[in-house]
């Protein structure tokens, strides 16, 4: 029995070491992406950054950065954004944009249209959010934005 | 509780520790621990259905004891039939009630009689087909005086509900498993380490092979009308490996877990996809069920003795009942019937026992003839698995028709939008076949490198499991 327990213990340790080495060497798995509850909503943990990995052999790799409001964005604090004109994008995984580098998200692409940098796009997206979540977020940010118009679509982007 | 769950990863070490460190000096206590652990294991899913197992245990234990003291043949027969009716009654009610009712309604409506359906919302107790057959084997063997009825209720309860094989087999015979509960078990290092290896190999088959194939199988079978013939064929082949990985994986984990506790269960699968004809396939696939039907149904019916008509009748009965055992759906019955049709020519031409050994016996590689035989047998089984996987006969026939006529439609794998590659799954399947073929060629298992094997298997299971794996085993529904 003693031999069995020591062999099992040794096997577990060996497996853990090898897994650690394989994962670090090949990068087939990404950084942990912890979720939290902010303002009563299911969001990402502020301040986290790393590499998101997806695909059978980790072939989709993209950087992410979670801001103070719990969204994946290069704008670290939506509430202290100095740019005058702001666009809010509310949606699920498409807006969350983990499938592309955070610097290449849809918000940044829209901002790039305006070369004089007169607008800022705030992305409010969490994967798997539904219409109820969209409405909740819309109500929440209503207090902080002066709306010019609201665009509602039936696609991922709402 | 599922073998491939975190719950089981906690449950197993606890029971193992209590078994070998706390109760190891008292056999009855050790058996009682197995009963308690097995009830927890089963009750984790739904504790209410424990009452069925306990009732079945009480009935068969009492009948066994009565049979011991009863010499009058007519009374013995009544006792036997009581056990059969009680056990098959539960099975019939929980598994087949709605099936028969639906078919009666359909039959009446065929003759213009509309009757109001009154189906019940019945939950099928997990593993009922397995433990029912196991307890039945006890009573039948006692009735036939092949087995001395037990006086030890705890040992008998442990035999009925032994958790490694309670919900999906192997279906153990009382003659093999019950006596193991009477003897003191001693911990054997080699046996336990080999058990660990078998558990990991089972997990590899389930988590890596079956679950990876399942992703494509579910997608293709759920949207079969959209796909072309080649995609449907790939779906059917993947299901052939999914069902094998899923079920034989479960059996391996069950056998390996039992070895950790000092028990030896019977082999349930013996590399079935290397079979050269359908008769060999059925000697290698779900062995515990095939031999159960052979011993308790086929042979009592007369087996292959008697005239041609009797042979045909018995073959169809055994395969159709086997299909019906799997589920209350016409798809399973056709699956059984198709296997009977495959088997029958071999039986009638007396070729059913031609391939009793292993493929390429005495050689490293199979001959061209053997390769052709294996390929043909494999494709015939792929065809039957389409019925097994389909929700209705209509779906199964449509899939087979689409495959045969090379129906045009969407190709899931050559679609630039879905961008799906099955290279990983193909490599994994080839790896499985390679290991299985090697096991055919090596007569005795070499334990020299077992530590390395365990480590490699554990790493593969961890790294190659699909991210959103469906935990459940297919055979739980039977």
Coordinates of C-alpha atoms in Angstrom, one line a residue:
Chain A
X1 CA 0.0 0.0 0.0
X2 CA 2.8 2.4 0.9
X3 CA 4.4 1.8 -2.5
X4 CA 1.1 2.4 -4.2
X5 CA 0.5 5.6 -2.4
X6 CA 4.0 6.9 -3.1
X7 CA 3.8 5.9 -6.8
X8 CA 0.4 7.6 -7.1
X9 CA 1.8 10.8 -5.4
X10 CA 4.8 10.7 -7.7
X11 CA 2.7 10.2 -10.7
X12 CA 0.4 13.2 -9.8
X13 CA 3.4 15.5 -9.2
X14 CA 5.1 14.3 -12.5
X15 CA 1.9 14.9 -14.4
X16 CA 1.5 18.4 -12.9
X17 CA 5.1 19.3 -13.8
X18 CA 4.8 18.0 -17.3
X19 CA 1.5 19.8 -17.8
X20 CA 3.0 23.1 -16.6
X21 CA 6.0 22.7 -18.9
X22 CA 3.9 21.7 -21.9
X23 CA 1.5 24.6 -21.4
X24 CA 4.2 27.1 -20.9
X25 CA 6.2 25.9 -23.9
X26 CA 3.4 25.6 -26.4
X27 CA 1.0 28.2 -25.1
X28 CA -2.0 26.0 -25.9
X29 CA -4.0 27.5 -23.1
X30 CA -4.6 31.1 -22.3
X31 CA -4.6 33.4 -19.3
X32 CA -7.4 32.9 -16.8
X33 CA -10.3 35.2 -17.3
X34 CA -12.0 35.6 -14.0
X35 CA -15.6 36.9 -13.8
X36 CA -17.0 39.0 -11.0
X37 CA -20.1 40.8 -10.1
X38 CA -20.0 44.6 -10.6
X39 CA -23.0 46.9 -10.0
X40 CA -25.1 43.7 -9.8
X41 CA -24.0 42.6 -13.3
X42 CA -21.9 39.6 -14.4
X43 CA -18.7 41.2 -15.6
X44 CA -15.0 40.6 -16.0
X45 CA -12.5 41.3 -13.2
X46 CA -11.1 44.9 -13.6
X47 CA -7.4 45.2 -14.0
X48 CA -6.9 41.7 -15.6
X49 CA -4.8 41.5 -18.8
X50 CA -3.4 38.6 -20.7
X51 CA -3.7 36.4 -23.8
X52 CA -7.0 34.8 -24.8
X53 CA -6.5 31.4 -26.5
X54 CA -9.0 29.4 -28.5
X55 CA -9.1 26.7 -31.2
X56 CA -8.1 23.1 -31.1
X57 CA -4.4 23.8 -31.0
X58 CA -4.6 27.3 -29.6
X59 CA -4.5 28.9 -33.0
X60 CA -6.6 31.9 -32.1
X61 CA -4.6 34.1 -29.8
X62 CA -5.5 37.6 -28.8
X63 CA -4.6 40.1 -26.1
X64 CA -7.2 41.4 -23.6
X65 CA -7.3 44.1 -21.1
X66 CA -10.2 44.6 -18.6
X67 CA -10.9 48.2 -17.6
X68 CA -12.3 49.6 -14.4
X69 CA -15.9 49.0 -15.4
X70 CA -15.3 45.3 -16.1
X71 CA -15.1 45.3 -19.9
X72 CA -12.5 44.4 -22.4
X73 CA -11.2 47.7 -23.7
X74 CA -8.0 49.8 -24.1
X75 CA -10.0 52.7 -22.5
X76 CA -9.1 52.0 -18.9
X77 CA -11.8 54.1 -17.3
X78 CA -15.0 55.0 -19.3
X79 CA -16.1 57.4 -16.6
X80 CA -13.0 59.6 -16.9
X81 CA -12.7 59.6 -20.6
X82 CA -11.7 63.1 -21.8
X83 CA -13.0 62.7 -25.3
X84 CA -16.1 64.8 -25.9
X85 CA -18.2 62.6 -28.2
X86 CA -18.8 59.0 -27.0
X87 CA -20.5 56.1 -28.6
X88 CA -21.7 53.2 -26.5
X89 CA -21.8 49.7 -28.0
X90 CA -23.8 47.1 -26.1
X91 CA -23.7 43.5 -27.0
X92 CA -22.4 40.0 -26.2
X93 CA -19.2 38.2 -27.4
X94 CA -19.0 40.3 -30.6
X95 CA -18.6 43.5 -28.6
X96 CA -16.6 41.8 -25.9
X97 CA -14.1 41.1 -28.7
X98 CA -11.9 38.4 -27.1
X99 CA -11.4 36.9 -30.6
X100 CA -9.3 39.9 -31.7
X101 CA -6.5 41.9 -30.0
X102 CA -8.0 44.5 -27.7
X103 CA -6.3 47.2 -29.9
X104 CA -8.2 45.9 -32.9
X105 CA -11.7 45.7 -31.5
X106 CA -14.7 47.1 -33.2
X107 CA -14.6 50.1 -31.0
X108 CA -11.1 51.0 -32.1
X109 CA -12.0 50.4 -35.8
X110 CA -14.9 52.8 -35.5
X111 CA -12.6 55.4 -33.8
X112 CA -10.1 55.0 -36.6
X113 CA -12.6 56.2 -39.2
X114 CA -12.4 59.6 -37.5
X115 CA -8.8 60.4 -38.0
X116 CA -9.0 63.6 -35.9
X117 CA -9.8 61.4 -32.9
X118 CA -12.9 63.3 -32.0
X119 CA -14.9 60.3 -30.8
X120 CA -14.4 57.6 -28.3
X121 CA -16.2 54.2 -28.5
X122 CA -17.2 52.5 -25.2
X123 CA -17.8 48.8 -25.6
X124 CA -20.2 47.2 -23.1
X125 CA -20.1 43.5 -24.1
X126 CA -20.0 40.3 -22.1
X127 CA -20.1 36.9 -23.9
X128 CA -23.5 35.2 -23.5
X129 CA -25.4 38.3 -22.5
X130 CA -28.9 38.4 -23.7
X131 CA -31.5 41.2 -24.4
X132 CA -32.3 41.5 -20.7
X133 CA -28.7 42.3 -19.9
X134 CA -28.5 44.7 -22.8
X135 CA -31.5 46.6 -21.4
X136 CA -30.0 46.6 -17.9
X137 CA -26.7 48.1 -19.2
X138 CA -28.6 50.6 -21.3
X139 CA -30.4 51.8 -18.2
X140 CA -27.2 51.9 -16.3
X141 CA -25.3 54.0 -18.7
X142 CA -28.2 56.2 -19.5
X143 CA -27.4 58.2 -16.4
X144 CA -23.8 58.8 -17.6
X145 CA -24.3 59.6 -21.3
X146 CA -26.2 62.3 -23.2
X147 CA -27.9 60.3 -26.0
X148 CA -27.9 61.7 -29.5
X149 CA -29.6 58.6 -30.9
X150 CA -29.9 54.9 -30.2
X151 CA -29.4 52.2 -32.8
X152 CA -31.0 48.8 -32.2
X153 CA -30.1 45.9 -34.5
X154 CA -31.2 42.2 -34.5
X155 CA -27.6 41.0 -34.9
X156 CA -24.9 40.4 -32.3
X157 CA -24.2 44.1 -32.3
X158 CA -27.0 45.9 -30.5
Chain B
X1 CA -22.3 10.2 -10.0
X2 CA -20.2 10.2 -13.2
X3 CA -16.8 8.6 -13.4
X4 CA -15.5 11.6 -15.3
X5 CA -16.7 14.2 -12.7
X6 CA -15.0 16.1 -9.9
X7 CA -17.5 14.5 -7.5
X8 CA -16.1 11.0 -8.3
X9 CA -12.5 12.3 -8.1
X10 CA -13.3 13.2 -4.4
X11 CA -15.6 10.2 -3.7
X12 CA -13.1 7.5 -4.9
X13 CA -10.1 8.4 -2.6
X14 CA -12.5 8.7 0.4
X15 CA -14.0 5.3 -0.2
X16 CA -10.6 3.8 -1.1
X17 CA -9.1 5.1 2.2
X18 CA -12.0 3.9 4.4
X19 CA -12.0 0.6 2.6
X20 CA -8.3 -0.2 3.0
X21 CA -7.4 1.7 6.2
X22 CA -10.5 1.6 8.4
X23 CA -12.6 -1.4 7.5
X24 CA -9.9 -3.8 6.2
X25 CA -9.9 -6.0 9.3
X26 CA -13.5 -6.9 9.1
X27 CA -15.0 -8.4 5.9
X28 CA -18.6 -7.7 6.8
X29 CA -17.7 -4.1 7.6
X30 CA -15.8 -3.8 4.3
X31 CA -18.8 -5.2 2.4
X32 CA -21.2 -2.8 4.3
X33 CA -18.9 0.1 3.3
X34 CA -19.3 -1.0 -0.4
X35 CA -23.1 -1.0 0.0
X36 CA -23.1 2.4 1.6
X37 CA -20.7 3.9 -0.9
X38 CA -22.7 2.4 -3.8
X39 CA -26.0 3.8 -2.5
X40 CA -24.3 7.2 -2.2
X41 CA -22.9 6.8 -5.7
X42 CA -26.3 5.9 -7.1
X43 CA -28.3 8.3 -4.9
X44 CA -26.1 11.2 -6.1
X45 CA -28.2 11.1 -9.3
X46 CA -31.6 10.5 -7.7
X47 CA -31.9 9.0 -4.2
X48 CA -35.6 8.1 -4.7
X49 CA -34.7 5.3 -7.2
X50 CA -32.5 3.6 -4.6
X51 CA -35.8 2.1 -3.4
X52 CA -36.0 0.1 -6.6
X53 CA -32.5 -1.4 -6.1
X54 CA -33.2 -2.2 -2.4
X55 CA -36.5 -3.8 -3.3
X56 CA -35.0 -5.9 -6.0
X57 CA -32.2 -6.9 -3.6
X58 CA -34.7 -8.0 -1.0
X59 CA -36.8 -9.9 -3.4
X60 CA -34.0 -11.9 -5.0
X61 CA -32.3 -12.5 -1.7
X62 CA -35.5 -13.9 -0.2
X63 CA -36.3 -16.0 -3.3
X64 CA -32.7 -17.3 -3.3
X65 CA -33.1 -18.5 0.3
X66 CA -36.5 -20.0 -0.4
X67 CA -35.1 -21.9 -3.4
X68 CA -32.4 -23.4 -1.2
X69 CA -34.9 -25.2 1.0
X70 CA -37.5 -25.9 -1.6
X71 CA -37.4 -29.2 -3.4
X72 CA -40.9 -29.2 -5.1
X73 CA -40.3 -28.3 -8.7
X74 CA -43.6 -26.5 -9.2
X75 CA -42.9 -24.2 -6.2
X76 CA -39.4 -23.6 -7.4
X77 CA -40.8 -22.5 -10.7
X78 CA -43.3 -20.1 -9.1
X79 CA -40.4 -18.6 -7.1
X80 CA -38.3 -18.2 -10.2
X81 CA -41.2 -16.6 -12.1
X82 CA -41.9 -14.3 -9.2
X83 CA -38.3 -12.9 -9.5
X84 CA -38.5 -12.6 -13.2
X85 CA -41.9 -10.8 -13.1
X86 CA -40.8 -8.4 -10.4
X87 CA -37.5 -7.5 -12.0
X88 CA -38.8 -7.4 -15.6
X89 CA -41.9 -5.7 -14.3
X90 CA -40.0 -2.8 -13.0
X91 CA -37.9 -2.7 -16.2
X92 CA -41.0 -2.9 -18.4
X93 CA -42.9 -0.2 -16.5
X94 CA -40.0 2.4 -16.3
X95 CA -38.6 1.7 -19.7
X96 CA -41.3 0.5 -22.0
X97 CA -44.7 1.7 -20.7
X98 CA -44.8 4.8 -22.9
X99 CA -43.4 2.9 -25.9
X100 CA -46.2 0.3 -25.8
X101 CA -48.9 2.9 -25.1
X102 CA -47.7 5.0 -28.0
X103 CA -47.7 2.0 -30.3
X104 CA -51.2 0.9 -29.2
X105 CA -52.5 4.4 -29.9
X106 CA -50.9 4.3 -33.4
X107 CA -52.3 0.8 -34.0
X108 CA -55.8 1.8 -33.0
X109 CA -55.7 5.0 -35.1
X110 CA -54.7 2.8 -38.0
X111 CA -58.0 1.1 -37.7
X112 CA -59.8 4.4 -37.4
X113 CA -60.2 4.3 -33.6
X114 CA -59.0 7.5 -32.0
X115 CA -58.1 6.9 -28.3
X116 CA -57.0 9.6 -25.9
X117 CA -53.4 9.1 -25.0
X118 CA -52.7 9.0 -21.3
X119 CA -48.9 8.7 -21.2
X120 CA -47.0 9.1 -17.9
X121 CA -44.0 11.3 -17.4
X122 CA -41.8 8.5 -16.3
X123 CA -38.1 9.0 -15.5
X124 CA -36.0 6.1 -16.5
X125 CA -33.9 5.0 -13.5
X126 CA -30.2 5.0 -14.5
X127 CA -28.7 1.5 -15.0
X128 CA -32.0 -0.3 -14.4
X129 CA -31.3 -2.7 -17.4
X130 CA -27.9 -3.6 -16.0
X131 CA -28.7 -4.3 -12.4
X132 CA -32.0 -6.1 -13.3
X133 CA -30.1 -8.5 -15.5
X134 CA -27.4 -9.0 -12.8
X135 CA -29.9 -9.9 -10.1
X136 CA -31.9 -12.1 -12.5
X137 CA -28.7 -14.1 -13.3
X138 CA -28.4 -14.9 -9.5
X139 CA -31.9 -16.2 -9.2
X140 CA -31.8 -18.2 -12.4
X141 CA -28.4 -19.8 -11.4
X142 CA -29.7 -20.6 -8.0
X143 CA -32.8 -22.1 -9.6
X144 CA -30.7 -24.2 -11.9
X145 CA -28.6 -25.2 -8.9
X146 CA -25.4 -23.8 -10.5
X147 CA -24.9 -21.5 -7.5
X148 CA -25.4 -22.0 -3.8
X149 CA -27.8 -19.2 -2.6
X150 CA -26.1 -16.8 -0.2
X151 CA -27.0 -16.4 3.5
X152 CA -25.1 -13.2 3.7
X153 CA -27.4 -10.3 3.0
X154 CA -24.7 -7.7 3.1
X155 CA -22.6 -9.6 0.6
X156 CA -25.6 -10.0 -1.7
X157 CA -26.5 -6.3 -1.4
X158 CA -22.9 -5.4 -2.3
X159 CA -23.1 -7.8 -5.3
X160 CA -26.3 -6.1 -6.6
X161 CA -25.2 -2.5 -6.1
X162 CA -21.4 -2.7 -6.5
X163 CA -20.8 0.9 -7.6
X164 CA -18.1 0.5 -10.3
X165 CA -20.4 -1.5 -12.5
X166 CA -23.9 -0.6 -11.1
X167 CA -25.1 1.8 -13.8
X168 CA -23.5 0.7 -17.0
X169 CA -22.0 -2.8 -16.5
X170 CA -20.2 -5.0 -17.2
X171 CA -23.2 -7.2 -16.2
X172 CA -21.5 -9.6 -13.8
X173 CA -22.7 -13.1 -13.2
X174 CA -23.3 -14.1 -9.6
X175 CA -21.1 -17.1 -10.1
X176 CA -18.1 -14.7 -10.7
X177 CA -18.7 -11.7 -8.5
X178 CA -20.7 -12.9 -5.5
X179 CA -18.0 -15.3 -4.2
X180 CA -15.5 -12.5 -4.3
X181 CA -17.5 -10.8 -1.5
X182 CA -17.1 -13.8 0.7
X183 CA -13.3 -13.7 0.7
X184 CA -11.0 -11.3 2.4
X185 CA -9.4 -9.0 -0.1
X186 CA -5.8 -8.2 0.2
X187 CA -4.3 -5.2 -1.4
X188 CA -2.0 -6.1 -4.3
X189 CA 0.3 -3.4 -5.7
X190 CA 0.4 -4.8 -9.2
X191 CA -3.3 -5.2 -9.4
X192 CA -4.0 -1.7 -8.1
X193 CA -1.5 0.0 -10.4
X194 CA -2.9 -1.9 -13.4
X195 CA -6.3 -0.8 -12.3
X196 CA -5.1 2.8 -12.3
X197 CA -3.8 2.3 -15.9
X198 CA -7.1 0.9 -17.0
X199 CA -9.0 3.7 -15.4
X200 CA -6.9 6.2 -17.3
X201 CA -7.2 4.3 -20.6
X202 CA -11.0 4.3 -20.1
X203 CA -10.9 8.0 -19.4
X204 CA -8.9 8.5 -22.6
X205 CA -11.4 6.6 -24.6
X206 CA -14.4 8.5 -23.1
X207 CA -13.0 12.0 -22.7
X208 CA -10.6 12.2 -25.6
X209 CA -12.1 9.8 -28.3
X210 CA -15.8 9.8 -27.6
X211 CA -16.2 13.4 -26.5
X212 CA -14.2 14.8 -29.4
X213 CA -16.1 12.7 -31.9
X214 CA -19.4 13.6 -30.2
X215 CA -19.1 17.3 -31.0
X216 CA -19.3 16.5 -34.8
X217 CA -21.7 13.6 -34.4
X218 CA -24.3 15.8 -32.6
X219 CA -24.0 18.6 -35.1
X220 CA -24.3 16.3 -38.1
X221 CA -27.1 14.0 -36.8
X222 CA -29.1 17.0 -35.5
X223 CA -28.9 18.8 -38.8
X224 CA -28.7 15.7 -41.1
X225 CA -31.1 17.2 -43.7
X226 CA -28.6 20.0 -44.5
X227 CA -25.5 17.9 -45.1
X228 CA -24.3 16.0 -48.1
X229 CA -23.6 12.2 -48.2
X230 CA -19.9 12.4 -47.4
X231 CA -20.5 14.6 -44.3
X232 CA -23.2 12.1 -43.1
X233 CA -20.8 9.2 -43.7
X234 CA -18.1 10.9 -41.6
X235 CA -20.8 11.6 -38.9
X236 CA -21.7 7.9 -38.9
X237 CA -18.1 6.7 -38.7
X238 CA -17.4 9.2 -35.9
X239 CA -20.4 7.8 -34.0
X240 CA -19.0 4.3 -34.5
X241 CA -15.9 5.4 -32.5
X242 CA -17.9 7.6 -30.1
X243 CA -20.1 4.7 -29.0
X244 CA -17.1 2.5 -28.7
X245 CA -15.0 5.0 -26.7
X246 CA -18.0 5.9 -24.5
X247 CA -19.1 2.5 -23.6
X248 CA -15.8 0.5 -23.6
X249 CA -14.3 3.5 -21.8
X250 CA -16.9 3.2 -19.0
X251 CA -16.2 -0.6 -18.8
X252 CA -12.5 0.0 -18.5
X253 CA -13.0 2.6 -15.7
X254 CA -15.4 0.1 -13.9
X255 CA -12.9 -2.8 -14.2
X256 CA -10.0 -0.6 -13.2
X257 CA -11.9 0.8 -10.2
X258 CA -12.9 -2.7 -9.1
X259 CA -9.2 -3.7 -9.2
X260 CA -8.4 -0.9 -6.8
X261 CA -10.7 -2.6 -4.4
X262 CA -9.4 -6.1 -5.0
X263 CA -12.1 -7.3 -7.3
X264 CA -11.9 -8.8 -10.8
X265 CA -14.6 -8.1 -13.2
X266 CA -15.0 -9.8 -16.6
X267 CA -13.7 -8.2 -19.8
X268 CA -16.5 -6.4 -21.6
X269 CA -14.8 -5.4 -24.9
X270 CA -12.0 -7.1 -26.8
X271 CA -11.0 -4.8 -29.7
X272 CA -14.3 -5.3 -31.6
X273 CA -13.4 -3.2 -34.6
X274 CA -10.7 -5.7 -35.6
X275 CA -13.3 -8.4 -36.2
X276 CA -13.3 -10.2 -39.5
X277 CA -17.0 -11.1 -39.5
X278 CA -20.1 -10.1 -37.5
X279 CA -20.0 -13.2 -35.4
X280 CA -16.6 -12.3 -34.2
X281 CA -17.7 -8.8 -33.7
X282 CA -20.5 -10.0 -31.3
X283 CA -17.9 -12.1 -29.4
X284 CA -15.9 -9.0 -28.8
X285 CA -18.6 -6.3 -28.3
X286 CA -20.4 -5.9 -25.0
X287 CA -19.4 -9.4 -24.0
X288 CA -21.2 -9.4 -20.7
X289 CA -24.6 -8.7 -22.4
X290 CA -24.0 -11.1 -25.3
X291 CA -23.1 -14.0 -23.1
X292 CA -26.0 -13.2 -20.8
X293 CA -28.4 -13.5 -23.7
X294 CA -26.6 -16.6 -24.9
X295 CA -26.8 -18.4 -21.6
X296 CA -30.2 -17.2 -20.3
X297 CA -32.2 -16.8 -23.6
X298 CA -30.5 -18.4 -26.7
X299 CA -29.5 -21.7 -25.2
X300 CA -32.8 -22.2 -23.3
X301 CA -34.6 -21.6 -26.6
X302 CA -32.7 -24.4 -28.2
X303 CA -29.7 -22.4 -29.4
X304 CA -28.3 -23.5 -32.8
X305 CA -29.5 -27.0 -32.3
X306 CA -32.6 -28.1 -34.2
X307 CA -33.7 -27.3 -37.7
X308 CA -33.0 -24.3 -39.8
X309 CA -36.2 -22.6 -38.9
X310 CA -35.4 -22.9 -35.3
X311 CA -32.0 -21.4 -35.8
X312 CA -33.4 -18.5 -37.7
X313 CA -36.1 -17.9 -35.1
X314 CA -33.6 -18.1 -32.2
X315 CA -31.1 -15.7 -33.9
X316 CA -33.8 -13.2 -34.6
X317 CA -35.2 -13.4 -31.0
X318 CA -31.9 -12.9 -29.4
X319 CA -30.9 -9.9 -31.6
X320 CA -34.3 -8.3 -31.5
X321 CA -34.5 -8.6 -27.7
X322 CA -31.0 -7.3 -27.5
X323 CA -32.0 -4.3 -29.5
X324 CA -35.1 -3.8 -27.4
X325 CA -33.0 -4.0 -24.2
X326 CA -31.1 -1.0 -25.4
X327 CA -34.2 1.3 -25.7
X328 CA -37.8 1.6 -26.2
X329 CA -37.6 2.8 -29.8
X330 CA -38.1 1.1 -33.2
X331 CA -34.6 2.3 -34.2
X332 CA -33.0 -0.1 -31.6
X333 CA -35.3 -3.0 -32.8
X334 CA -34.2 -2.4 -36.4
X335 CA -30.6 -2.2 -35.2
X336 CA -31.0 -5.6 -33.6
X337 CA -32.8 -7.0 -36.7
X338 CA -30.1 -5.8 -39.0
X339 CA -27.4 -7.5 -36.9
X340 CA -29.5 -10.7 -37.0
X341 CA -29.6 -10.4 -40.8
X342 CA -25.8 -10.1 -40.9
X343 CA -25.3 -13.0 -38.5
X344 CA -27.8 -15.4 -40.1
X345 CA -25.8 -16.4 -43.2
X346 CA -22.7 -17.1 -41.1
X347 CA -24.8 -19.4 -38.8
X348 CA -26.6 -21.2 -41.6
X349 CA -23.4 -21.8 -43.5
X350 CA -21.7 -22.8 -40.3
X351 CA -19.1 -20.0 -40.6
X352 CA -20.1 -18.3 -37.3
X353 CA -17.1 -19.8 -35.5
X354 CA -14.5 -19.5 -38.2
X355 CA -12.7 -16.5 -36.6
X356 CA -12.2 -17.6 -33.1
X357 CA -8.6 -16.3 -32.7
X358 CA -7.3 -12.8 -33.2
X359 CA -6.5 -11.2 -36.5
X360 CA -3.1 -11.9 -38.1
X361 CA -2.4 -14.7 -35.6
X362 CA 1.3 -15.5 -35.5
X363 CA 2.1 -12.5 -37.8
X364 CA 2.7 -8.8 -37.3
X365 CA 0.3 -7.5 -39.9
X366 CA -3.0 -8.7 -41.3
X367 CA -3.2 -10.2 -44.8
X368 CA -5.1 -8.4 -47.6
X369 CA -8.0 -10.8 -47.2
X370 CA -8.2 -10.0 -43.5
X371 CA -8.0 -6.3 -44.1
X372 CA -10.9 -6.6 -46.6
X373 CA -12.9 -8.7 -44.0
X374 CA -12.2 -6.2 -41.3
X375 CA -13.1 -3.3 -43.5
X376 CA -16.4 -4.9 -44.6
X377 CA -17.4 -5.8 -41.1
X378 CA -16.6 -2.3 -39.9
X379 CA -18.7 -0.7 -42.6
X380 CA -21.6 -3.1 -41.9
X381 CA -21.5 -2.0 -38.3
X382 CA -21.3 1.7 -39.2
X383 CA -24.6 1.1 -41.1
X384 CA -26.2 -0.4 -38.0
X385 CA -25.0 2.4 -35.8
X386 CA -26.9 4.9 -37.9
X387 CA -30.1 3.3 -36.6
X388 CA -28.7 3.3 -33.1
X389 CA -28.0 7.0 -33.1
X390 CA -31.0 8.2 -35.0
X391 CA -34.1 9.5 -33.2
X392 CA -36.5 7.8 -35.7
X393 CA -36.5 5.3 -38.4
X394 CA -37.3 8.0 -40.9
X395 CA -34.1 9.8 -39.9
X396 CA -32.0 6.7 -40.1
X397 CA -33.3 5.7 -43.6
X398 CA -32.8 9.2 -44.9
X399 CA -29.2 9.3 -43.7
X400 CA -28.4 5.9 -45.2
X401 CA -30.1 6.9 -48.5
X402 CA -28.1 10.2 -48.5
X403 CA -24.9 8.3 -48.0
X404 CA -25.6 5.7 -50.6
X405 CA -26.8 8.1 -53.2
X406 CA -23.9 10.6 -52.4
X407 CA -26.5 13.3 -51.8
X408 CA -25.4 16.8 -52.6
X409 CA -25.7 19.4 -49.9
X410 CA -23.5 21.3 -47.5
X411 CA -20.2 19.9 -46.6
X412 CA -19.4 20.6 -43.0
X413 CA -15.7 19.9 -43.4
X414 CA -14.9 21.6 -46.7
X415 CA -16.9 24.7 -45.8
X416 CA -14.6 27.8 -45.7
X417 CA -17.0 29.5 -43.3
X418 CA -17.1 26.8 -40.7
X419 CA -13.4 26.1 -41.3
X420 CA -13.6 22.8 -39.5
X421 CA -10.8 20.3 -39.6
X422 CA -11.1 16.7 -38.3
X423 CA -7.4 16.0 -38.5
X424 CA -7.1 16.0 -34.7
X425 CA -9.9 13.4 -34.3
X426 CA -8.5 11.2 -37.1
X427 CA -5.1 11.2 -35.4
X428 CA -6.7 10.3 -32.1
X429 CA -8.7 7.5 -33.6
X430 CA -5.6 6.1 -35.4
X431 CA -3.8 6.2 -32.1
X432 CA -6.6 4.3 -30.4
X433 CA -6.6 1.7 -33.1
X434 CA -2.8 1.4 -33.0
X435 CA -2.8 0.8 -29.3
X436 CA -5.6 -1.7 -29.6
X437 CA -3.9 -3.6 -32.4
X438 CA -0.7 -3.7 -30.4
X439 CA -2.6 -5.2 -27.4
X440 CA -3.8 -8.0 -29.8
X441 CA -0.2 -8.8 -30.7
X442 CA 1.2 -8.7 -27.1
X443 CA 0.2 -11.8 -25.2
X444 CA 1.1 -10.6 -21.8
X445 CA 0.8 -7.1 -20.6
X446 CA 4.2 -5.6 -19.7
X447 CA 4.1 -3.7 -16.4
X448 CA 7.7 -2.5 -16.7
X449 CA 6.8 0.9 -18.0
X450 CA 3.5 1.3 -16.3
X451 CA 4.5 4.5 -14.5
X452 CA 5.3 6.2 -17.8
X453 CA 2.1 4.9 -19.3
X454 CA 0.1 6.3 -16.5
X455 CA 1.8 9.7 -16.7
X456 CA 1.4 9.9 -20.5
X457 CA -2.3 8.9 -20.3
X458 CA -3.1 11.4 -17.6
X459 CA -1.4 14.2 -19.6
X460 CA -3.3 13.2 -22.8
X461 CA -6.6 13.1 -21.0
X462 CA -6.0 16.5 -19.5
X463 CA -4.8 18.2 -22.7
X464 CA -6.9 16.6 -25.4
X465 CA -10.4 16.7 -23.7
X466 CA -12.7 19.0 -25.7
X467 CA -13.4 22.3 -23.8
X468 CA -17.2 21.9 -23.5
X469 CA -17.4 18.1 -22.9
X470 CA -20.7 16.4 -22.3
X471 CA -20.1 14.5 -19.2
X472 CA -22.8 11.8 -19.5
X473 CA -22.3 8.3 -20.9
X474 CA -24.5 7.1 -23.7
X475 CA -25.2 3.8 -22.0
X476 CA -26.7 5.4 -18.9
X477 CA -30.0 5.8 -20.8
X478 CA -30.2 2.0 -21.2

